[in-house]
Tab-separated table of C-alpha atoms in Angstrom:
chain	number	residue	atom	x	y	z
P	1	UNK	CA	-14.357	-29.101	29.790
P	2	UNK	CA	-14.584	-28.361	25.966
P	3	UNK	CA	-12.420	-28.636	22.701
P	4	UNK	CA	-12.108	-25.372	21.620
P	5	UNK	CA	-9.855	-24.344	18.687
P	6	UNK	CA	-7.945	-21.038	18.438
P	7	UNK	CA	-5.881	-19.265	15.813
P	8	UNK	CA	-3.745	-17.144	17.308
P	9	UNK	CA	-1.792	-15.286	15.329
P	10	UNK	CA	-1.512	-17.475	12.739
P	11	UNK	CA	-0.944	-20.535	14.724
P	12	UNK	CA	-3.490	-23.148	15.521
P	13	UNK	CA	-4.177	-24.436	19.113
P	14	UNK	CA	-6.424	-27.069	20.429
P	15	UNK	CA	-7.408	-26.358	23.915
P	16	UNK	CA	-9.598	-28.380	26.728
P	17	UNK	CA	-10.716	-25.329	29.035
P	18	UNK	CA	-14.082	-24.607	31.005
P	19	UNK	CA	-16.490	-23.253	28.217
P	20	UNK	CA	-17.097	-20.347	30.394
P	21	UNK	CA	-13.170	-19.623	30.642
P	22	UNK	CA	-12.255	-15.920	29.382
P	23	UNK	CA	-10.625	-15.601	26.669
P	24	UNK	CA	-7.788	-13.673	28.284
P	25	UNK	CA	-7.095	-16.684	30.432
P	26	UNK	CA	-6.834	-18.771	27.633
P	27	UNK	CA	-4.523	-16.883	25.640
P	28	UNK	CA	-1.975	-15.953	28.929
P	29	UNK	CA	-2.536	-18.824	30.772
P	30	UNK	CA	-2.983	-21.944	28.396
P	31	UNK	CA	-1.543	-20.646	25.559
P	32	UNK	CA	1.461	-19.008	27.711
P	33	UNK	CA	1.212	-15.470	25.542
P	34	UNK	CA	1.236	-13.032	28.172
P	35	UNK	CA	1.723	-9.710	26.376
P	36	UNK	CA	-2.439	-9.301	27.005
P	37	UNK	CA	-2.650	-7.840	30.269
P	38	UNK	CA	-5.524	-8.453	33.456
P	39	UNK	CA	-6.269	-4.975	34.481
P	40	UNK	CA	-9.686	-5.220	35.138
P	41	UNK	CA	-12.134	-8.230	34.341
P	42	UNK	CA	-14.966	-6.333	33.912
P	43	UNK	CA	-14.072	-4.951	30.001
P	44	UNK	CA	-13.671	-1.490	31.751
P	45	UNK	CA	-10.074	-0.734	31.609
P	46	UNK	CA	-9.074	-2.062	28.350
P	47	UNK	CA	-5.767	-3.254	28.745
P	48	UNK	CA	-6.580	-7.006	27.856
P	49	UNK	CA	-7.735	-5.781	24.055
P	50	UNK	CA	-7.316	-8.692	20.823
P	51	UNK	CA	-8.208	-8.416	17.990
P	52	UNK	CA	-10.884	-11.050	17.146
P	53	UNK	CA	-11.394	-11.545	13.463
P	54	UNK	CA	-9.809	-8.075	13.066
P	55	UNK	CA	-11.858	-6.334	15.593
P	56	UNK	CA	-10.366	-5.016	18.923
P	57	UNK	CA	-12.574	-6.791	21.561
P	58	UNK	CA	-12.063	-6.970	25.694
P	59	UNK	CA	-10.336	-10.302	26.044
P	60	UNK	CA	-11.261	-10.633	29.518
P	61	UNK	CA	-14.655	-10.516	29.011
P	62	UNK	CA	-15.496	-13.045	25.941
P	63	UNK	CA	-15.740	-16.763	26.948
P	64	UNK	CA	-13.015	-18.852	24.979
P	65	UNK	CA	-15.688	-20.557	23.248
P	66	UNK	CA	-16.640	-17.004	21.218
P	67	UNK	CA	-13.581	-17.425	19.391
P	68	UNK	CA	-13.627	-20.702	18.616
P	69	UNK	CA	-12.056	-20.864	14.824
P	70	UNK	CA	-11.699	-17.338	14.545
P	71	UNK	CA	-8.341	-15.219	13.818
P	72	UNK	CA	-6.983	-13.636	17.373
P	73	UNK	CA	-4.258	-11.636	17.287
P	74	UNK	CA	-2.623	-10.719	20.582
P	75	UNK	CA	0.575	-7.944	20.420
P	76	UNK	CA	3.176	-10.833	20.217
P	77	UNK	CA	1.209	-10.731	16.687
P	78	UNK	CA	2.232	-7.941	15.567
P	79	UNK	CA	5.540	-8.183	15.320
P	80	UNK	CA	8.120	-10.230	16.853
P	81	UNK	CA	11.181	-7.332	17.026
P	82	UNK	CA	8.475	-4.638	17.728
P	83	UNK	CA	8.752	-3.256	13.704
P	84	UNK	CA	5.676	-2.470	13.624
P	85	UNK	CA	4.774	1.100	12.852
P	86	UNK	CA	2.415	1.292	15.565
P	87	UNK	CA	4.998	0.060	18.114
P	88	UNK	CA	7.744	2.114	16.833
P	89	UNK	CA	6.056	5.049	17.036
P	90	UNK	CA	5.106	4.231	20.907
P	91	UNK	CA	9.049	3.805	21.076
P	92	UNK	CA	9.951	6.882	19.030
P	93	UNK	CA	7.484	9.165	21.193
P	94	UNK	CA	8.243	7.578	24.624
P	95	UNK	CA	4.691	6.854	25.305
P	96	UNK	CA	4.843	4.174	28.420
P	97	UNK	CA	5.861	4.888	31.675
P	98	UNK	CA	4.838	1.918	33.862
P	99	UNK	CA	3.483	0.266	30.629
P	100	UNK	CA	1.206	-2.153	31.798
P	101	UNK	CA	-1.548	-0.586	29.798
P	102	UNK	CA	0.536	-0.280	26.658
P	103	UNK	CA	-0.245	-3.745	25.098
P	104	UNK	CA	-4.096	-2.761	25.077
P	105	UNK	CA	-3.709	0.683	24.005
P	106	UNK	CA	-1.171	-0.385	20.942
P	107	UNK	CA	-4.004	-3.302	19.936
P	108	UNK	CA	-7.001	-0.523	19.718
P	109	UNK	CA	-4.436	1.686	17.848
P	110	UNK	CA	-3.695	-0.594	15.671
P	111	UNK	CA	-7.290	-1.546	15.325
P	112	UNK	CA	-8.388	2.024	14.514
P	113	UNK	CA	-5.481	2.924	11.577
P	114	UNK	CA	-6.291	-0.055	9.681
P	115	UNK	CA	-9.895	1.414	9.407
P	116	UNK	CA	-8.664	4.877	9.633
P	117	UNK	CA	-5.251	5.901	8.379
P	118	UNK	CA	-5.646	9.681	8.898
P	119	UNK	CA	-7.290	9.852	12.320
P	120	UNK	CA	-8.426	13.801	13.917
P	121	UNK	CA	-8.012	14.073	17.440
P	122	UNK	CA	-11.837	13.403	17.815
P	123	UNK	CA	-11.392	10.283	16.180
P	124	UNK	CA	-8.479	9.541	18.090
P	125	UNK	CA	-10.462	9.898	21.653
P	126	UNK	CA	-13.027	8.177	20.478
P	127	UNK	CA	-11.700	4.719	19.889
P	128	UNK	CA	-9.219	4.959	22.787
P	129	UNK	CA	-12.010	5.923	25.489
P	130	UNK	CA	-12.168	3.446	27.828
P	131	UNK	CA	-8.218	2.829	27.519
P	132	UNK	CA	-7.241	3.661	30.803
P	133	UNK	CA	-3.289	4.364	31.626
P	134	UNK	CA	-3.305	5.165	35.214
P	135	UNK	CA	0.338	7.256	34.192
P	136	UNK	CA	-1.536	9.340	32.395
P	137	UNK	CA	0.172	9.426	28.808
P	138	UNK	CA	-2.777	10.208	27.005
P	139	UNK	CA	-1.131	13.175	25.127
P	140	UNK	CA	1.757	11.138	24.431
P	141	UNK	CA	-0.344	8.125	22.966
P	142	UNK	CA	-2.375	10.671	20.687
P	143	UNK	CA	1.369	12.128	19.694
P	144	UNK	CA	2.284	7.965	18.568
P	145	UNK	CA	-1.198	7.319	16.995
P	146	UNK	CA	-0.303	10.039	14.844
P	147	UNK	CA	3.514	9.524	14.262
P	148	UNK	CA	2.363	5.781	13.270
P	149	UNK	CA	0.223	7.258	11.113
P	150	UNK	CA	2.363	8.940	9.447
P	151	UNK	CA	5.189	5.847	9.508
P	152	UNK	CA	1.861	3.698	8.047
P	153	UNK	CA	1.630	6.370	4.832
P	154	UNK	CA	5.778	6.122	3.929
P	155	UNK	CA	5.512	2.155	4.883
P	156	UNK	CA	2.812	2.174	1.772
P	157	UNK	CA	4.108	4.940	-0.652
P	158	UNK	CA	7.596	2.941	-0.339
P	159	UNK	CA	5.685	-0.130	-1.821
């Protein structure tokens, strides 16, 4: 067992876990935040995406002890009445149908319009590949990357 200390979002936690221990598991199963989803435990599917340190990253996939003192925000982080612009616009534009996937796909959305506000389609594709919905929303989540987008630019110009 180790001491490993996480800071997830924005609150610290101590926890004694196998070393080896995913990350995921930590987070859904120690911590008892289980927005993240198990899809596929292999970093393939994309549905168990953090951020770590600001960086979307396969949760299922990085041993707890990776992300020892560093910032992990899960989508419980986001927001806590689902205000934020990328989760409103997955509301406004009806993107989940069974929704499992949706936590993942929201976290690398988020992930890209913080480093790109104005996204093509191109750009769009390429940080969601490897986000699989098995529903097949695709169109629809390209539709809400770009409605948040545009909920992101009136969020700012109102400040």
């Amino acid at each position: 067992m180790a001491s490993v200390k996480l800071k997830i979002n924005d609150k610290n936690y101590t926890v004694e876990v196998d070393p080896k221990m995913p990350l995921l598991w930590a987070i859904r199963d120690v911590v008892g935040l289980t927005g993240t989803k198990y899809g596929c435990g292999i970093a393939q599917c994309g549905a168990c995406t953090v951020h770590l340190d600001g960086t979307p990253v396969r949760s299922c996939s990085i041993p707890v002890t990776a992300a020892n003192n560093k910032n992990i925000t899960t989508i419980e982080g986001l927001s806590t009445d689902n205000s934020h612009p990328v989760q409103q616009a997955w509301i406004q534009e009806q993107v989940p149908q069974c929704g499992y996937c949706q936590s993942g796909q929201i976290m690398a959305a988020t992930a890209l319009l913080k480093k790109n506000p104005n996204p093509t389609d191109k750009d769009i594709d390429t940080a969601m590949q490897g986000h699989i919905c098995r529903c097949g929303t695709y169109p629809r989540i390209r539709k809400a990357i770009k409605t948040a987008s545009q909920l992101m630019g009136q969020k700012a110009s109102a400040k």
